[in-house]
PDB file of C-alpha atoms in Angstrom:
ATOM      1  CA  GLN P   1       0.000   0.000   0.000  1.00  0.00           C
ATOM      2  CA  LYS P   2       1.344   3.381  -1.056  1.00  0.00           C
ATOM      3  CA  ALA P   3       0.279   5.193   2.124  1.00  0.00           C
ATOM      4  CA  ALA P   4       1.829   2.623   4.455  1.00  0.00           C
ATOM      5  CA  LYS P   5       5.157   2.953   2.638  1.00  0.00           C
ATOM      6  CA  THR P   6       4.994   6.767   2.595  1.00  0.00           C
ATOM      7  CA  VAL P   7       3.944   7.316   6.225  1.00  0.00           C
ATOM      8  CA  LYS P   8       5.883   4.920   8.411  1.00  0.00           C
ATOM      9  CA  PRO P   9       5.344   5.196  12.184  1.00  0.00           C
ATOM     10  CA  LYS P  10       8.317   6.900  13.815  1.00  0.00           C
ATOM     11  CA  LYS P  11       8.312   6.038  17.493  1.00  0.00           C
ATOM     12  CA  ILE P  12      11.448   7.949  18.483  1.00  0.00           C
ATOM     13  CA  ARG P  13      11.904  11.007  16.238  1.00  0.00           C
ATOM     14  CA  VAL P  14       9.890  12.380  13.314  1.00  0.00           C
ATOM     15  CA  SER P  15      11.307  13.663  10.015  1.00  0.00           C
ATOM     16  CA  THR P  16      13.153  16.972  10.060  1.00  0.00           C
ATOM     17  CA  GLU P  17      10.515  18.714   7.896  1.00  0.00           C
ATOM     18  CA  ASN P  18       7.729  17.949  10.339  1.00  0.00           C
ATOM     19  CA  PRO P  19       6.566  21.123  12.205  1.00  0.00           C
ATOM     20  CA  LEU P  20       5.950  19.060  15.364  1.00  0.00           C
ATOM     21  CA  LYS P  21       7.451  20.577  18.517  1.00  0.00           C
ATOM     22  CA  ASP P  22       8.273  17.277  20.148  1.00  0.00           C
ATOM     23  CA  CYS P  23       8.927  16.422  23.774  1.00  0.00           C
ATOM     24  CA  ALA P  24      12.010  14.754  25.197  1.00  0.00           C
ATOM     25  CA  LYS P  25      10.282  11.592  26.389  1.00  0.00           C
ATOM     26  CA  ILE P  26       8.697   9.231  23.840  1.00  0.00           C
ATOM     27  CA  PRO P  27       6.034   8.057  24.290  1.00  0.00           C
ATOM     28  CA  GLY P  28       5.041  11.426  25.693  1.00  0.00           C
ATOM     29  CA  GLN P  29       2.131  12.272  27.920  1.00  0.00           C
ATOM     30  CA  THR P  30       0.228  14.723  25.697  1.00  0.00           C
ATOM     31  CA  LEU P  31       0.166  15.992  22.130  1.00  0.00           C
ATOM     32  CA  TYR P  32      -1.660  19.321  21.781  1.00  0.00           C
ATOM     33  CA  ILE P  33      -3.094  19.667  18.286  1.00  0.00           C
ATOM     34  CA  LEU P  34      -3.427  23.399  18.043  1.00  0.00           C
ATOM     35  CA  GLU P  35      -4.843  25.920  15.581  1.00  0.00           C
ATOM     36  CA  GLY P  36      -2.415  28.632  14.516  1.00  0.00           C
ATOM     37  CA  ASP P  37       1.320  29.292  14.496  1.00  0.00           C
ATOM     38  CA  SER P  38       1.211  32.101  17.069  1.00  0.00           C
ATOM     39  CA  ALA P  39      -0.725  30.011  19.588  1.00  0.00           C
ATOM     40  CA  GLY P  40       1.830  27.235  19.111  1.00  0.00           C
ATOM     41  CA  GLY P  41       4.622  29.649  19.979  1.00  0.00           C
ATOM     42  CA  THR P  42       2.803  30.743  23.130  1.00  0.00           C
ATOM     43  CA  LEU P  43       2.086  27.190  24.239  1.00  0.00           C
ATOM     44  CA  LYS P  44       5.737  26.272  23.709  1.00  0.00           C
ATOM     45  CA  GLN P  45       6.669  28.723  26.488  1.00  0.00           C
ATOM     46  CA  ILE P  46       4.499  27.002  29.109  1.00  0.00           C
ATOM     47  CA  ARG P  47       4.383  23.327  28.168  1.00  0.00           C
ATOM     48  CA  ASP P  48       6.406  20.676  29.949  1.00  0.00           C
ATOM     49  CA  ALA P  49       9.053  20.059  27.293  1.00  0.00           C
ATOM     50  CA  ARG P  50       9.817  16.676  28.824  1.00  0.00           C
ATOM     51  CA  THR P  51       6.342  15.164  28.314  1.00  0.00           C
ATOM     52  CA  GLU P  52       4.180  17.565  26.240  1.00  0.00           C
ATOM     53  CA  ALA P  53       4.409  18.094  22.474  1.00  0.00           C
ATOM     54  CA  ILE P  54       2.702  20.552  20.099  1.00  0.00           C
ATOM     55  CA  TYR P  55       1.488  20.126  16.553  1.00  0.00           C
ATOM     56  CA  HIS P  56       0.066  23.364  15.157  1.00  0.00           C
ATOM     57  CA  LEU P  57      -2.291  23.448  12.189  1.00  0.00           C
ATOM     58  CA  SER P  58      -2.575  26.349   9.780  1.00  0.00           C
ATOM     59  CA  GLY P  59      -5.079  26.646   6.956  1.00  0.00           C
ATOM     60  CA  LYS P  60      -7.642  24.068   5.896  1.00  0.00           C
ATOM     61  CA  ILE P  61      -7.415  20.338   6.530  1.00  0.00           C
ATOM     62  CA  GLN P  62      -9.257  17.583   4.725  1.00  0.00           C
ATOM     63  CA  ASN P  63     -12.478  15.820   5.617  1.00  0.00           C
ATOM     64  CA  VAL P  64     -11.228  12.240   5.616  1.00  0.00           C
ATOM     65  CA  VAL P  65     -14.608  10.515   5.836  1.00  0.00           C
ATOM     66  CA  ASP P  66     -14.966   9.722   2.126  1.00  0.00           C
ATOM     67  CA  LYS P  67     -11.363  10.004   0.905  1.00  0.00           C
ATOM     68  CA  SER P  68      -8.844   7.248   0.285  1.00  0.00           C
ATOM     69  CA  ILE P  69      -5.789   7.240   2.491  1.00  0.00           C
ATOM     70  CA  ASP P  70      -3.487   7.548  -0.539  1.00  0.00           C
ATOM     71  CA  LYS P  71      -5.212  10.796  -1.502  1.00  0.00           C
ATOM     72  CA  ILE P  72      -5.121  12.087   2.071  1.00  0.00           C
ATOM     73  CA  ILE P  73      -1.381  11.694   2.545  1.00  0.00           C
ATOM     74  CA  ASP P  74      -0.671  13.527  -0.711  1.00  0.00           C
ATOM     75  CA  SER P  75      -0.981  16.576   1.553  1.00  0.00           C
ATOM     76  CA  LYS P  76       2.234  17.162   3.523  1.00  0.00           C
ATOM     77  CA  LYS P  77       0.175  18.653   6.349  1.00  0.00           C
ATOM     78  CA  MET P  78      -1.789  15.424   6.726  1.00  0.00           C
ATOM     79  CA  LYS P  79       1.279  13.249   6.287  1.00  0.00           C
ATOM     80  CA  PHE P  80       3.105  15.097   9.060  1.00  0.00           C
ATOM     81  CA  LEU P  81       0.063  14.880  11.377  1.00  0.00           C
ATOM     82  CA  PHE P  82      -0.136  11.109  10.888  1.00  0.00           C
ATOM     83  CA  GLU P  83       3.575  10.868  11.566  1.00  0.00           C
ATOM     84  CA  ALA P  84       3.308  13.005  14.715  1.00  0.00           C
ATOM     85  CA  VAL P  85       0.510  10.862  16.144  1.00  0.00           C
ATOM     86  CA  GLY P  86       2.345   7.649  15.261  1.00  0.00           C
ATOM     87  CA  ILE P  87      -0.387   6.117  13.111  1.00  0.00           C
ATOM     88  CA  ASP P  88       0.587   2.806  11.521  1.00  0.00           C
ATOM     89  CA  LEU P  89      -1.171   2.723   8.148  1.00  0.00           C
ATOM     90  CA  SER P  90      -0.069  -0.863   7.540  1.00  0.00           C
ATOM     91  CA  LYS P  91      -2.553  -1.802  10.322  1.00  0.00           C
ATOM     92  CA  LYS P  92       0.068  -4.028  11.947  1.00  0.00           C
ATOM     93  CA  ASN P  93       0.140  -1.959  15.140  1.00  0.00           C
ATOM     94  CA  GLN P  94      -2.983   0.007  16.041  1.00  0.00           C
ATOM     95  CA  THR P  95      -2.459   0.169  19.791  1.00  0.00           C
ATOM     96  CA  SER P  96       0.900   1.950  20.174  1.00  0.00           C
ATOM     97  CA  PHE P  97       1.186   5.689  19.539  1.00  0.00           C
ATOM     98  CA  ARG P  98       3.729   8.434  20.196  1.00  0.00           C
ATOM     99  CA  TYR P  99       1.690   9.974  23.036  1.00  0.00           C
ATOM    100  CA  GLU P 100      -0.799   8.832  25.645  1.00  0.00           C
ATOM    101  CA  ASN P 101      -3.315  11.645  25.194  1.00  0.00           C
ATOM    102  CA  PHE P 102      -4.323  13.905  22.317  1.00  0.00           C
ATOM    103  CA  LYS P 103      -5.920  17.267  23.084  1.00  0.00           C
ATOM    104  CA  ILE P 104      -7.420  19.436  20.338  1.00  0.00           C
ATOM    105  CA  LEU P 105      -7.538  23.193  20.901  1.00  0.00           C
ATOM    106  CA  ALA P 106      -8.843  25.654  18.297  1.00  0.00           C
ATOM    107  CA  ASP P 107     -10.257  29.184  18.206  1.00  0.00           C
ATOM    108  CA  ALA P 108     -13.684  29.949  19.692  1.00  0.00           C
ATOM    109  CA  ASP P 109     -15.403  30.485  16.338  1.00  0.00           C
ATOM    110  CA  LYS P 110     -17.047  28.405  13.598  1.00  0.00           C
ATOM    111  CA  ASP P 111     -13.739  27.827  11.816  1.00  0.00           C
ATOM    112  CA  GLY P 112     -12.184  26.590  15.046  1.00  0.00           C
ATOM    113  CA  LEU P 113     -15.130  24.254  15.635  1.00  0.00           C
ATOM    114  CA  HIS P 114     -14.763  22.953  12.085  1.00  0.00           C
ATOM    115  CA  ILE P 115     -11.078  22.211  12.655  1.00  0.00           C
ATOM    116  CA  SER P 116     -11.834  20.401  15.923  1.00  0.00           C
ATOM    117  CA  VAL P 117     -14.411  18.194  14.189  1.00  0.00           C
ATOM    118  CA  LEU P 118     -12.098  17.413  11.245  1.00  0.00           C
ATOM    119  CA  VAL P 119      -9.183  16.458  13.522  1.00  0.00           C
ATOM    120  CA  SER P 120     -11.534  14.283  15.592  1.00  0.00           C
ATOM    121  CA  LEU P 121     -12.617  12.510  12.403  1.00  0.00           C
ATOM    122  CA  ILE P 122      -9.013  11.865  11.389  1.00  0.00           C
ATOM    123  CA  LEU P 123      -8.271  10.168  14.712  1.00  0.00           C
ATOM    124  CA  TRP P 124     -11.598   8.326  14.755  1.00  0.00           C
ATOM    125  CA  LYS P 125     -11.041   6.868  11.281  1.00  0.00           C
ATOM    126  CA  HIS P 126      -7.300   6.181  11.340  1.00  0.00           C
ATOM    127  CA  ALA P 127      -6.522   5.717  15.051  1.00  0.00           C
ATOM    128  CA  PRO P 128      -9.828   4.300  16.362  1.00  0.00           C
ATOM    129  CA  GLN P 129      -8.247   2.717  19.426  1.00  0.00           C
ATOM    130  CA  LEU P 130      -7.366   6.169  20.770  1.00  0.00           C
ATOM    131  CA  VAL P 131     -11.016   7.212  20.579  1.00  0.00           C
ATOM    132  CA  LYS P 132     -12.304   3.932  22.018  1.00  0.00           C
ATOM    133  CA  ASN P 133      -9.923   4.280  24.984  1.00  0.00           C
ATOM    134  CA  GLY P 134     -10.947   7.890  25.689  1.00  0.00           C
ATOM    135  CA  ASN P 135      -7.523   9.334  24.840  1.00  0.00           C
ATOM    136  CA  VAL P 136      -8.798  12.110  22.521  1.00  0.00           C
ATOM    137  CA  SER P 137     -10.419  15.283  23.811  1.00  0.00           C
ATOM    138  CA  ILE P 138     -11.370  18.806  22.736  1.00  0.00           C
ATOM    139  CA  ILE P 139     -10.477  21.683  25.052  1.00  0.00           C
ATOM    140  CA  LEU P 140     -13.148  24.374  24.874  1.00  0.00           C
ATOM    141  CA  PRO P 141     -11.601  27.844  24.336  1.00  0.00           C
ATOM    142  CA  PRO P 142     -13.138  30.801  26.199  1.00  0.00           C
ATOM    143  CA  LEU P 143     -14.913  33.606  24.388  1.00  0.00           C
ATOM    144  CA  TYR P 144     -13.763  36.218  26.915  1.00  0.00           C
ATOM    145  CA  GLY P 145     -11.293  36.705  29.707  1.00  0.00           C
ATOM    146  CA  ALA P 146     -11.797  38.706  32.910  1.00  0.00           C
ATOM    147  CA  THR P 147      -8.700  40.174  34.558  1.00  0.00           C
ATOM    148  CA  LYS P 148      -8.160  42.058  37.783  1.00  0.00           C
ATOM    149  CA  GLY P 149      -4.544  42.561  38.775  1.00  0.00           C
ATOM    150  CA  LYS P 150      -2.843  39.187  38.267  1.00  0.00           C
ATOM    151  CA  GLN P 151      -6.101  37.247  38.432  1.00  0.00           C
ATOM    152  CA  PHE P 152      -7.440  35.816  35.168  1.00  0.00           C
ATOM    153  CA  ILE P 153     -10.816  34.118  34.774  1.00  0.00           C
ATOM    154  CA  PRO P 154     -11.842  32.556  31.448  1.00  0.00           C
ATOM    155  CA  ILE P 155     -15.457  33.242  30.464  1.00  0.00           C
ATOM    156  CA  TYR P 156     -17.287  30.719  28.299  1.00  0.00           C
ATOM    157  CA  ASN P 157     -20.753  32.241  28.366  1.00  0.00           C
ATOM    158  CA  GLN P 158     -21.507  35.763  27.180  1.00  0.00           C
ATOM    159  CA  SER P 159     -24.193  36.151  29.836  1.00  0.00           C
ATOM    160  CA  GLU P 160     -21.457  36.141  32.512  1.00  0.00           C
ATOM    161  CA  VAL P 161     -19.579  39.116  31.063  1.00  0.00           C
ATOM    162  CA  ALA P 162     -21.730  41.774  32.748  1.00  0.00           C
ATOM    163  CA  ASN P 163     -21.271  40.169  36.180  1.00  0.00           C
ATOM    164  CA  TYR P 164     -17.489  40.506  35.958  1.00  0.00           C
ATOM    165  CA  GLN P 165     -17.673  44.004  34.474  1.00  0.00           C
ATOM    166  CA  ASN P 166     -19.805  45.129  37.395  1.00  0.00           C
ATOM    167  CA  SER P 167     -17.257  43.627  39.780  1.00  0.00           C
ATOM    168  CA  GLY P 168     -14.397  45.729  38.412  1.00  0.00           C
ATOM    169  CA  TYR P 169     -12.800  43.210  36.044  1.00  0.00           C
ATOM    170  CA  HIS P 170     -11.341  44.207  32.689  1.00  0.00           C
ATOM    171  CA  ILE P 171     -12.980  42.144  29.923  1.00  0.00           C
ATOM    172  CA  THR P 172     -11.092  40.965  26.845  1.00  0.00           C
ATOM    173  CA  ARG P 173     -12.787  39.425  23.802  1.00  0.00           C
ATOM    174  CA  PHE P 174     -10.492  36.787  22.338  1.00  0.00           C
ATOM    175  CA  LYS P 175     -10.613  36.654  18.551  1.00  0.00           C
ATOM    176  CA  GLY P 176      -8.250  33.692  18.601  1.00  0.00           C
ATOM    177  CA  LEU P 177      -5.898  31.631  20.739  1.00  0.00           C
ATOM    178  CA  GLY P 178      -2.972  33.712  19.525  1.00  0.00           C
ATOM    179  CA  GLU P 179      -4.291  36.721  21.479  1.00  0.00           C
ATOM    180  CA  MET P 180      -3.772  34.980  24.819  1.00  0.00           C
ATOM    181  CA  ASN P 181      -0.570  35.526  26.762  1.00  0.00           C
ATOM    182  CA  PRO P 182       1.280  32.502  28.183  1.00  0.00           C
ATOM    183  CA  SER P 183      -0.277  32.658  31.672  1.00  0.00           C
ATOM    184  CA  GLN P 184      -3.793  32.929  30.219  1.00  0.00           C
ATOM    185  CA  LEU P 185      -3.272  29.985  27.877  1.00  0.00           C
ATOM    186  CA  GLU P 186      -1.794  27.974  30.727  1.00  0.00           C
ATOM    187  CA  THR P 187      -4.971  28.561  32.751  1.00  0.00           C
ATOM    188  CA  ILE P 188      -7.000  27.177  29.838  1.00  0.00           C
ATOM    189  CA  ILE P 189      -5.001  23.977  29.390  1.00  0.00           C
ATOM    190  CA  ARG P 190      -4.327  23.200  33.067  1.00  0.00           C
ATOM    191  CA  ASN P 191      -7.923  23.696  34.220  1.00  0.00           C
ATOM    192  CA  PRO P 192      -9.845  22.968  31.045  1.00  0.00           C
ATOM    193  CA  ILE P 193     -13.467  22.611  30.158  1.00  0.00           C
ATOM    194  CA  GLU P 194     -12.880  19.511  28.108  1.00  0.00           C
ATOM    195  CA  TYR P 195     -14.937  17.068  26.049  1.00  0.00           C
ATOM    196  CA  THR P 196     -13.739  13.502  25.610  1.00  0.00           C
ATOM    197  CA  ILE P 197     -14.473  12.095  22.165  1.00  0.00           C
ATOM    198  CA  SER P 198     -16.297   8.774  22.064  1.00  0.00           C
ATOM    199  CA  PRO P 199     -17.388   6.696  19.067  1.00  0.00           C
ATOM    200  CA  PRO P 200     -21.091   6.304  18.184  1.00  0.00           C
ATOM    201  CA  GLN P 201     -22.741   3.827  20.506  1.00  0.00           C
ATOM    202  CA  SER P 202     -24.714   1.995  17.797  1.00  0.00           C
ATOM    203  CA  ASP P 203     -24.686   1.352  14.067  1.00  0.00           C
ATOM    204  CA  GLN P 204     -27.672   3.689  13.761  1.00  0.00           C
ATOM    205  CA  ASP P 205     -25.786   6.531  15.447  1.00  0.00           C
ATOM    206  CA  ALA P 206     -22.757   5.889  13.235  1.00  0.00           C
ATOM    207  CA  GLU P 207     -24.944   6.059  10.127  1.00  0.00           C
ATOM    208  CA  ILE P 208     -26.446   9.385  11.229  1.00  0.00           C
ATOM    209  CA  VAL P 209     -23.019  10.915  11.790  1.00  0.00           C
ATOM    210  CA  ASP P 210     -21.700   9.571   8.489  1.00  0.00           C
ATOM    211  CA  ARG P 211     -24.694  10.939   6.561  1.00  0.00           C
ATOM    212  CA  CYS P 212     -24.398  14.353   8.204  1.00  0.00           C
ATOM    213  CA  LEU P 213     -20.785  14.543   7.075  1.00  0.00           C
ATOM    214  CA  THR P 214     -21.161  13.262   3.525  1.00  0.00           C
ATOM    215  CA  GLU P 215     -24.675  13.900   2.141  1.00  0.00           C
ATOM    216  CA  VAL P 216     -25.351  17.330   0.655  1.00  0.00           C
ATOM    217  CA  ALA P 217     -29.140  16.855   0.828  1.00  0.00           C
ATOM    218  CA  LEU P 218     -29.004  16.091   4.545  1.00  0.00           C
ATOM    219  CA  LYS P 219     -26.807  19.141   5.159  1.00  0.00           C
ATOM    220  CA  ARG P 220     -29.594  21.254   3.664  1.00  0.00           C
ATOM    221  CA  LYS P 221     -32.073  19.646   6.070  1.00  0.00           C
ATOM    222  CA  LEU P 222     -29.818  20.591   8.970  1.00  0.00           C
ATOM    223  CA  CYS P 223     -30.286  24.226   7.952  1.00  0.00           C
ATOM    224  CA  GLU P 224     -34.016  23.909   7.214  1.00  0.00           C
ATOM    225  CA  HIS P 225     -34.970  22.050  10.392  1.00  0.00           C
ATOM    226  CA  PRO P 226     -32.669  23.270  13.180  1.00  0.00           C
ATOM    227  CA  GLU P 227     -35.130  22.175  15.882  1.00  0.00           C
ATOM    228  CA  ARG P 228     -34.713  18.546  14.813  1.00  0.00           C
ATOM    229  CA  PHE P 229     -31.118  18.510  13.564  1.00  0.00           C
ATOM    230  CA  ASN P 230     -29.607  20.881  16.084  1.00  0.00           C
ATOM    231  CA  PHE P 231     -25.918  20.964  16.907  1.00  0.00           C
ATOM    232  CA  GLU P 232     -26.347  19.662  20.466  1.00  0.00           C
ATOM    233  CA  ASN P 233     -28.290  16.583  19.366  1.00  0.00           C
ATOM    234  CA  LEU P 234     -25.777  15.682  16.671  1.00  0.00           C
ATOM    235  CA  MET P 235     -22.708  16.266  18.827  1.00  0.00           C
ATOM    236  CA  SER P 236     -24.198  14.125  21.605  1.00  0.00           C
ATOM    237  CA  LEU P 237     -23.720  11.150  19.326  1.00  0.00           C
ATOM    238  CA  THR P 238     -19.946  11.573  19.277  1.00  0.00           C
ATOM    239  CA  VAL P 239     -19.012  13.713  22.282  1.00  0.00           C
ATOM    240  CA  LYS P 240     -19.564  12.955  25.922  1.00  0.00           C
TER     241      LYS P 240
END
């Protein structure tokens, strides 16, 4: 198989072209899959370089649901991500990876949500054991931050903003992860609101998710009937 020959699992060190900021110990404890170069630079300042690694994504990534693996790894970005995770495309070893946990962190907007879903799909399809074992999660980024002196409080709900404003906090609206300073980003990753990805619990659930991701006609229904096909109902099939 072309893909298996092209992307060989590298358990100790990845190729020199790979943008992965690796950790000293392999297997490491955590790989942060992060949106944006600037956020990756900030996270590098606060991570534990011994056990925590960073792979930052920039630009669009593919929806792997209905694409062949040979087509997917034609993209260097995808090839390097597979290499960083330690995915064995020969299927000989699907239980050993370069890190114990994989945490996805993207901006608090629709593009960031899209990236989180696409990365989740990559790991679900090509490293299913990670998902089955509960080793993949999405860290929810805050919309706002409240600061008073050295105190920083992330705010995830817009309705809470006024309460902190009235209490003398300075409110910052984060347009992206790159706008956070190191101490703020550290607060987010060390005390996260975090969703662990889980596979669909039945064949029926799996079919619903697959159709939502691949059928144009069903995507139109999602827009036409939001009360039935709302985001919370669909995400409950894959996120706990």
